Short mmCIF file of N, CA and C in Angstrom, two decimals:
data_model
loop_
_atom_site.label_atom_id
_atom_site.label_comp_id
_atom_site.label_asym_id
_atom_site.label_seq_id
_atom_site.Cartn_x
_atom_site.Cartn_y
_atom_site.Cartn_z
N MET Y 68 107.40 138.95 100.43
CA MET Y 68 107.90 140.17 100.20
C MET Y 68 109.35 140.09 100.30
N ALA Y 69 110.05 140.94 99.23
CA ALA Y 69 111.58 140.91 99.36
C ALA Y 69 112.18 142.25 99.10
N VAL Y 70 113.13 142.65 99.64
CA VAL Y 70 113.81 143.89 99.35
C VAL Y 70 114.66 143.64 98.15
N GLY Y 71 114.68 144.64 97.25
CA GLY Y 71 115.54 144.42 96.09
C GLY Y 71 114.62 143.92 94.99
N ARG Y 72 115.37 144.31 93.78
CA ARG Y 72 114.68 143.81 92.40
C ARG Y 72 115.47 142.42 92.10
N LEU Y 73 114.45 141.49 91.63
CA LEU Y 73 114.96 140.17 91.11
C LEU Y 73 115.72 140.52 89.90
N ARG Y 74 116.91 139.72 89.72
CA ARG Y 74 117.64 139.81 88.33
C ARG Y 74 118.08 138.32 87.86
N PRO Y 75 118.34 138.39 86.58
CA PRO Y 75 118.86 137.11 85.97
C PRO Y 75 120.10 136.55 86.99
N PRO Y 76 120.33 135.38 87.15
CA PRO Y 76 119.63 134.17 86.53
C PRO Y 76 118.48 133.70 87.31
N PHE Y 77 118.19 134.40 88.35
CA PHE Y 77 117.07 133.86 89.33
C PHE Y 77 115.66 134.11 88.92
N VAL Y 78 115.39 135.03 87.91
CA VAL Y 78 114.01 135.36 87.47
C VAL Y 78 113.34 134.06 86.91
N ASP Y 79 114.22 133.21 86.01
CA ASP Y 79 113.52 132.19 85.53
C ASP Y 79 113.22 131.03 86.63
N ASP Y 80 114.11 131.00 87.65
CA ASP Y 80 113.77 130.03 88.64
C ASP Y 80 112.47 130.42 89.48
N VAL Y 81 112.43 131.59 89.88
CA VAL Y 81 111.51 132.24 90.51
C VAL Y 81 109.97 131.94 89.81
N ALA Y 82 110.07 132.28 88.40
CA ALA Y 82 109.02 132.07 87.52
C ALA Y 82 108.49 130.45 87.71
N HIS Y 83 109.43 129.78 87.52
CA HIS Y 83 109.12 128.19 87.54
C HIS Y 83 108.47 127.80 88.71
N TYR Y 84 108.85 128.21 89.91
CA TYR Y 84 108.35 127.73 91.30
C TYR Y 84 107.20 128.44 91.51
N THR Y 85 106.96 129.61 91.12
CA THR Y 85 105.69 130.48 91.24
C THR Y 85 104.52 129.72 90.29
N LYS Y 86 104.82 129.35 89.20
CA LYS Y 86 103.97 128.61 88.33
C LYS Y 86 103.58 127.12 89.00
N LEU Y 87 104.55 126.41 89.52
CA LEU Y 87 104.23 125.16 90.13
C LEU Y 87 103.28 125.35 91.46
N LEU Y 88 103.65 126.43 92.16
CA LEU Y 88 102.97 126.72 93.38
C LEU Y 88 101.28 127.13 93.08
N SER Y 89 101.16 127.61 91.91
CA SER Y 89 99.89 128.28 91.57
C SER Y 89 98.89 127.24 91.72
N GLY Y 90 99.12 126.01 91.57
CA GLY Y 90 98.26 124.95 91.76
C GLY Y 90 97.78 124.51 93.20
N HIS Y 91 98.65 125.02 94.14
CA HIS Y 91 98.53 124.79 95.37
C HIS Y 91 98.07 126.02 96.44
N ALA Y 92 98.77 127.06 95.96
CA ALA Y 92 98.31 128.43 96.73
C ALA Y 92 98.45 129.65 96.09
N ARG Y 93 97.85 130.63 96.59
CA ARG Y 93 97.87 131.93 96.05
C ARG Y 93 99.06 132.57 96.39
N ILE Y 94 99.85 132.97 95.35
CA ILE Y 94 101.22 133.69 95.48
C ILE Y 94 101.10 135.03 95.00
N GLU Y 95 101.81 135.96 95.82
CA GLU Y 95 101.98 137.34 95.53
C GLU Y 95 103.40 137.71 95.79
N LEU Y 96 104.10 138.05 94.88
CA LEU Y 96 105.47 138.45 95.04
C LEU Y 96 105.60 139.97 94.93
N VAL Y 97 106.02 140.54 96.05
CA VAL Y 97 105.96 141.81 96.21
C VAL Y 97 107.48 142.36 96.57
N GLU Y 98 108.02 143.22 95.71
CA GLU Y 98 109.42 143.70 96.07
C GLU Y 98 109.40 145.23 96.52
N VAL Y 99 110.29 145.50 97.31
CA VAL Y 99 110.33 146.94 97.72
C VAL Y 99 111.67 147.29 97.72
N ARG Y 100 112.09 148.65 97.60
CA ARG Y 100 113.33 149.08 97.42
C ARG Y 100 114.08 149.16 98.68
N ASP Y 101 115.44 149.06 98.67
CA ASP Y 101 116.42 149.21 99.86
C ASP Y 101 115.81 150.66 100.51
N GLY Y 102 115.71 150.53 101.74
CA GLY Y 102 115.47 151.83 102.51
C GLY Y 102 113.90 152.09 102.62
N GLU Y 103 113.13 151.50 101.74
CA GLU Y 103 111.65 151.65 101.84
C GLU Y 103 111.25 150.77 103.16
N ARG Y 104 110.11 151.34 103.78
CA ARG Y 104 109.61 150.72 105.05
C ARG Y 104 108.81 149.58 104.70
N ALA Y 105 109.44 148.48 104.78
CA ALA Y 105 108.75 147.14 104.36
C ALA Y 105 107.38 146.94 105.14
N GLU Y 106 107.36 147.38 106.37
CA GLU Y 106 106.21 147.21 107.28
C GLU Y 106 104.92 147.81 106.50
N ARG Y 107 105.12 148.91 105.79
CA ARG Y 107 104.00 149.40 105.20
C ARG Y 107 103.23 148.59 104.02
N ARG Y 108 104.27 147.65 103.53
CA ARG Y 108 103.55 146.86 102.54
C ARG Y 108 103.23 145.40 102.80
N VAL Y 109 103.33 145.18 104.28
CA VAL Y 109 102.56 143.78 104.73
C VAL Y 109 101.25 144.02 105.02
N PRO Y 110 100.38 143.15 104.51
CA PRO Y 110 98.98 143.13 104.71
C PRO Y 110 98.80 143.20 106.39
N GLY Y 111 98.04 143.96 106.93
CA GLY Y 111 97.76 143.98 108.39
C GLY Y 111 97.35 142.90 109.10
N ASP Y 112 96.67 142.04 108.48
CA ASP Y 112 96.16 140.77 109.31
C ASP Y 112 97.01 139.63 108.95
N ALA Y 113 98.27 139.63 108.22
CA ALA Y 113 98.90 138.66 107.80
C ALA Y 113 99.80 138.11 108.92
N PHE Y 114 100.18 136.74 109.01
CA PHE Y 114 101.17 136.27 109.67
C PHE Y 114 102.38 136.59 108.98
N VAL Y 115 103.35 137.10 109.66
CA VAL Y 115 104.63 137.50 109.00
C VAL Y 115 105.74 136.71 109.48
N SER Y 116 106.43 136.07 108.57
CA SER Y 116 107.65 135.28 108.92
C SER Y 116 108.76 135.79 108.27
N LEU Y 117 109.72 136.36 108.92
CA LEU Y 117 110.93 137.04 108.44
C LEU Y 117 112.11 136.09 108.45
N LEU Y 118 112.63 136.00 107.26
CA LEU Y 118 113.74 135.21 107.09
C LEU Y 118 114.97 135.84 107.85
N ALA Y 119 115.69 135.12 108.71
CA ALA Y 119 116.60 135.53 109.62
C ALA Y 119 117.63 134.49 109.99
N ALA Y 120 118.78 134.73 110.07
CA ALA Y 120 119.82 133.82 110.46
C ALA Y 120 119.71 133.10 111.84
N ASP Y 121 118.99 133.80 112.68
CA ASP Y 121 118.69 133.12 113.97
C ASP Y 121 117.26 132.68 114.21
N GLY Y 122 116.54 132.48 113.03
CA GLY Y 122 115.18 131.94 113.17
C GLY Y 122 115.14 130.42 113.21
N ASP Y 123 113.99 129.98 113.27
CA ASP Y 123 113.85 128.54 113.49
C ASP Y 123 114.26 127.72 112.07
N ARG Y 124 115.05 126.69 112.46
CA ARG Y 124 115.53 125.90 111.34
C ARG Y 124 114.69 124.67 111.18
N LEU Y 125 113.99 124.56 110.19
CA LEU Y 125 112.88 123.34 109.91
C LEU Y 125 113.31 122.45 108.76
N ASP Y 126 113.25 121.16 109.06
CA ASP Y 126 113.41 120.29 107.90
C ASP Y 126 112.06 120.36 107.15
N SER Y 127 112.08 119.55 106.11
CA SER Y 127 110.98 119.70 105.01
C SER Y 127 109.65 119.29 105.73
N ARG Y 128 109.63 118.24 106.40
CA ARG Y 128 108.24 117.87 107.08
C ARG Y 128 107.74 118.85 108.04
N SER Y 129 108.74 119.33 108.80
CA SER Y 129 108.39 120.32 109.93
C SER Y 129 107.97 121.53 109.24
N PHE Y 130 108.54 122.08 108.10
CA PHE Y 130 108.11 123.32 107.41
C PHE Y 130 106.80 122.97 106.71
N ALA Y 131 106.46 121.74 106.36
CA ALA Y 131 105.14 121.56 105.76
C ALA Y 131 104.10 121.54 106.97
N ARG Y 132 104.55 121.10 108.19
CA ARG Y 132 103.41 121.22 109.22
C ARG Y 132 103.25 122.66 109.60
N PHE Y 133 104.30 123.47 109.47
CA PHE Y 133 104.17 124.92 109.75
C PHE Y 133 103.22 125.69 108.76
N ILE Y 134 103.37 125.20 107.49
CA ILE Y 134 102.53 125.71 106.56
C ILE Y 134 101.14 125.33 106.72
N ALA Y 135 100.85 124.14 106.89
CA ALA Y 135 99.54 123.41 107.13
C ALA Y 135 98.82 124.23 108.52
N GLU Y 136 99.65 124.49 109.41
CA GLU Y 136 99.10 125.25 110.60
C GLU Y 136 98.65 126.70 110.26
N ARG Y 137 99.49 127.24 109.43
CA ARG Y 137 99.12 128.64 108.94
C ARG Y 137 97.82 128.64 108.19
N ARG Y 138 97.82 127.67 107.19
CA ARG Y 138 96.58 127.47 106.33
C ARG Y 138 95.42 127.44 107.19
N MET Y 139 95.41 126.53 108.43
CA MET Y 139 94.25 126.43 109.09
C MET Y 139 93.91 127.64 110.04
N SER Y 140 94.77 128.38 110.09
CA SER Y 140 94.56 129.71 110.77
C SER Y 140 93.75 130.60 110.03
N ARG Y 141 93.80 130.56 108.70
CA ARG Y 141 93.06 131.22 107.54
C ARG Y 141 93.52 132.64 107.58
N ARG Y 142 94.79 132.76 108.06
CA ARG Y 142 95.38 134.17 107.85
C ARG Y 142 96.40 134.13 106.77
N ASP Y 143 96.59 135.13 105.97
CA ASP Y 143 97.63 135.28 104.94
C ASP Y 143 98.87 135.05 105.48
N LEU Y 144 99.81 134.29 104.84
CA LEU Y 144 101.17 134.24 105.22
C LEU Y 144 102.14 135.08 104.40
N CYS Y 145 102.80 135.93 105.05
CA CYS Y 145 103.69 136.75 104.43
C CYS Y 145 105.20 136.56 104.73
N PHE Y 146 106.06 136.04 103.94
CA PHE Y 146 107.57 135.83 104.15
C PHE Y 146 107.90 137.23 103.79
N VAL Y 147 109.08 137.54 104.46
CA VAL Y 147 109.91 138.84 104.10
C VAL Y 147 111.32 138.56 104.14
N ILE Y 148 111.94 138.88 103.02
CA ILE Y 148 113.33 138.48 102.74
C ILE Y 148 114.01 139.94 102.75
N GLY Y 149 115.09 140.00 103.48
CA GLY Y 149 115.80 141.29 103.32
C GLY Y 149 116.68 141.35 102.28
N GLY Y 150 117.26 142.57 101.94
CA GLY Y 150 118.11 142.67 101.02
C GLY Y 150 119.67 142.36 101.36
N PRO Y 151 120.57 142.94 100.72
CA PRO Y 151 121.85 142.45 100.96
C PRO Y 151 122.47 143.12 102.22
N PHE Y 152 121.73 144.14 102.88
CA PHE Y 152 122.08 144.56 104.21
C PHE Y 152 121.18 144.07 105.27
N GLY Y 153 120.33 143.10 104.87
CA GLY Y 153 119.28 142.53 105.93
C GLY Y 153 118.15 143.52 106.11
N ILE Y 154 117.28 143.24 106.96
CA ILE Y 154 116.12 143.97 107.50
C ILE Y 154 115.68 143.67 108.88
N ASP Y 155 115.32 144.65 109.53
CA ASP Y 155 114.96 144.57 110.99
C ASP Y 155 113.41 144.60 110.83
N LEU Y 156 112.64 143.88 111.24
CA LEU Y 156 111.11 143.81 111.26
C LEU Y 156 110.54 143.43 112.57
N ASP Y 157 110.38 144.28 113.46
CA ASP Y 157 110.25 143.98 114.86
C ASP Y 157 108.85 143.43 115.01
N SER Y 158 107.85 143.75 114.07
CA SER Y 158 106.54 143.30 114.09
C SER Y 158 106.46 141.89 113.71
N ALA Y 159 107.37 141.11 113.16
CA ALA Y 159 107.33 139.70 112.59
C ALA Y 159 106.69 138.80 113.66
N ASP Y 160 105.82 137.92 113.17
CA ASP Y 160 105.24 137.00 114.25
C ASP Y 160 106.25 135.84 114.29
N HIS Y 161 107.22 135.62 113.48
CA HIS Y 161 107.91 134.55 113.37
C HIS Y 161 109.29 134.59 112.57
N ARG Y 162 110.37 133.97 113.13
CA ARG Y 162 111.51 134.10 112.26
C ARG Y 162 111.89 132.82 111.67
N LEU Y 163 112.24 132.63 110.61
CA LEU Y 163 112.71 131.43 109.70
C LEU Y 163 113.91 131.68 109.21
N SER Y 164 114.71 130.61 109.44
CA SER Y 164 116.20 130.51 108.94
C SER Y 164 116.27 129.20 107.83
N LEU Y 165 116.93 129.57 106.72
CA LEU Y 165 117.16 128.66 105.71
C LEU Y 165 118.41 127.92 105.89
N GLY Y 166 118.92 127.94 106.94
CA GLY Y 166 120.20 127.16 107.41
C GLY Y 166 121.34 128.25 107.86
N ALA Y 167 122.46 127.49 108.15
CA ALA Y 167 123.43 128.25 108.81
C ALA Y 167 124.17 128.94 107.66
N ILE Y 168 124.29 128.61 106.61
CA ILE Y 168 124.94 129.12 105.49
C ILE Y 168 124.23 130.59 105.18
N THR Y 169 124.98 131.57 104.57
CA THR Y 169 124.45 132.85 104.07
C THR Y 169 124.26 132.80 102.58
N LEU Y 170 123.14 133.03 102.17
CA LEU Y 170 122.51 133.08 100.95
C LEU Y 170 122.38 134.42 100.50
N PRO Y 171 122.74 134.71 99.07
CA PRO Y 171 122.44 135.86 98.45
C PRO Y 171 120.77 136.02 98.45
N HIS Y 172 120.37 137.36 98.77
CA HIS Y 172 119.02 137.47 98.99
C HIS Y 172 118.08 136.94 97.99
N GLN Y 173 118.61 137.26 96.64
CA GLN Y 173 118.01 136.64 95.44
C GLN Y 173 117.71 135.03 95.44
N LEU Y 174 118.89 134.43 95.73
CA LEU Y 174 118.86 132.98 95.68
C LEU Y 174 117.94 132.51 97.14
N ALA Y 175 117.80 133.30 98.06
CA ALA Y 175 116.86 132.92 99.19
C ALA Y 175 115.41 132.99 98.82
N ARG Y 176 115.22 133.76 97.72
CA ARG Y 176 113.71 133.70 97.23
C ARG Y 176 113.57 132.39 96.53
N VAL Y 177 114.45 131.96 95.69
CA VAL Y 177 114.35 130.73 95.07
C VAL Y 177 114.11 129.54 95.98
N VAL Y 178 115.22 129.46 96.94
CA VAL Y 178 115.11 128.54 97.90
C VAL Y 178 113.67 128.46 98.52
N LEU Y 179 113.12 129.74 99.11
CA LEU Y 179 112.00 129.50 99.87
C LEU Y 179 110.98 129.01 98.93
N LEU Y 180 110.88 129.52 97.70
CA LEU Y 180 109.79 129.10 96.73
C LEU Y 180 109.79 127.67 96.63
N GLU Y 181 110.88 127.12 96.45
CA GLU Y 181 111.05 125.58 96.31
C GLU Y 181 110.59 124.95 97.46
N GLN Y 182 110.96 125.38 98.67
CA GLN Y 182 110.63 124.71 99.97
C GLN Y 182 109.14 124.87 100.16
N LEU Y 183 108.45 125.99 99.71
CA LEU Y 183 106.97 125.99 99.89
C LEU Y 183 106.40 125.07 98.91
N TYR Y 184 106.91 124.88 97.50
CA TYR Y 184 106.35 123.89 96.74
C TYR Y 184 106.46 122.51 97.20
N ARG Y 185 107.65 122.18 97.91
CA ARG Y 185 107.84 120.86 98.50
C ARG Y 185 106.96 120.72 99.68
N ALA Y 186 106.71 121.70 100.54
CA ALA Y 186 105.73 121.58 101.51
C ALA Y 186 104.38 121.30 101.29
N HIS Y 187 103.85 122.02 100.23
CA HIS Y 187 102.53 121.76 99.60
C HIS Y 187 102.43 120.26 99.05
N ARG Y 188 103.48 119.85 98.56
CA ARG Y 188 103.48 118.38 98.06
C ARG Y 188 103.37 117.38 99.13
N ILE Y 189 104.10 117.81 100.18
CA ILE Y 189 103.87 116.97 101.34
C ILE Y 189 102.48 116.85 102.04
N ILE Y 190 102.08 118.11 102.10
CA ILE Y 190 100.76 118.28 102.71
C ILE Y 190 99.71 117.46 101.85
N ALA Y 191 99.78 117.59 100.49
CA ALA Y 191 98.93 116.88 99.53
C ALA Y 191 99.13 115.35 99.66
N GLY Y 192 100.18 114.76 100.24
CA GLY Y 192 100.52 113.43 100.21
C GLY Y 192 101.12 112.83 99.09
N GLU Y 193 101.77 113.97 98.27
CA GLU Y 193 102.44 113.68 96.89
C GLU Y 193 104.10 113.52 97.08
N PRO Y 194 104.62 112.80 96.31
CA PRO Y 194 106.05 112.46 96.39
C PRO Y 194 106.72 113.84 96.36
N TYR Y 195 107.73 114.14 97.22
CA TYR Y 195 108.46 115.30 97.25
C TYR Y 195 109.87 115.44 96.99
N HIS Y 196 110.35 114.37 96.44
CA HIS Y 196 111.73 114.33 96.01
C HIS Y 196 111.89 113.21 95.25
N HIS Y 197 112.87 113.36 94.49
CA HIS Y 197 113.25 112.09 93.33
C HIS Y 197 114.40 111.41 93.57
#
């Protein structure tokens, strides 16, 4: 789930990684408007990971282990990306950081999808970088 509408040039990248991920996982991209209560759109039984600057910083293999653990729990995994003004989601089960740098929220979607694809390749024992 992401706050705000995806715009070019990020639309093509999101479509690319969504297509690549479709062979590994069920992906549903949900957009909410700024000011809309994001909690209302989160599936009730999902494990919620909020992207946040103070979240866990994981390398690719650790992120793959995190994804594998979530798969084993058989709960849906919902990543939440705030808009340009951030988001406060007290009900999140986990906080994840994509690093110390600040990313535009639309670029954060692309980076998250790429890392999800990389994690699934690691889990499958496939090469994950060239």
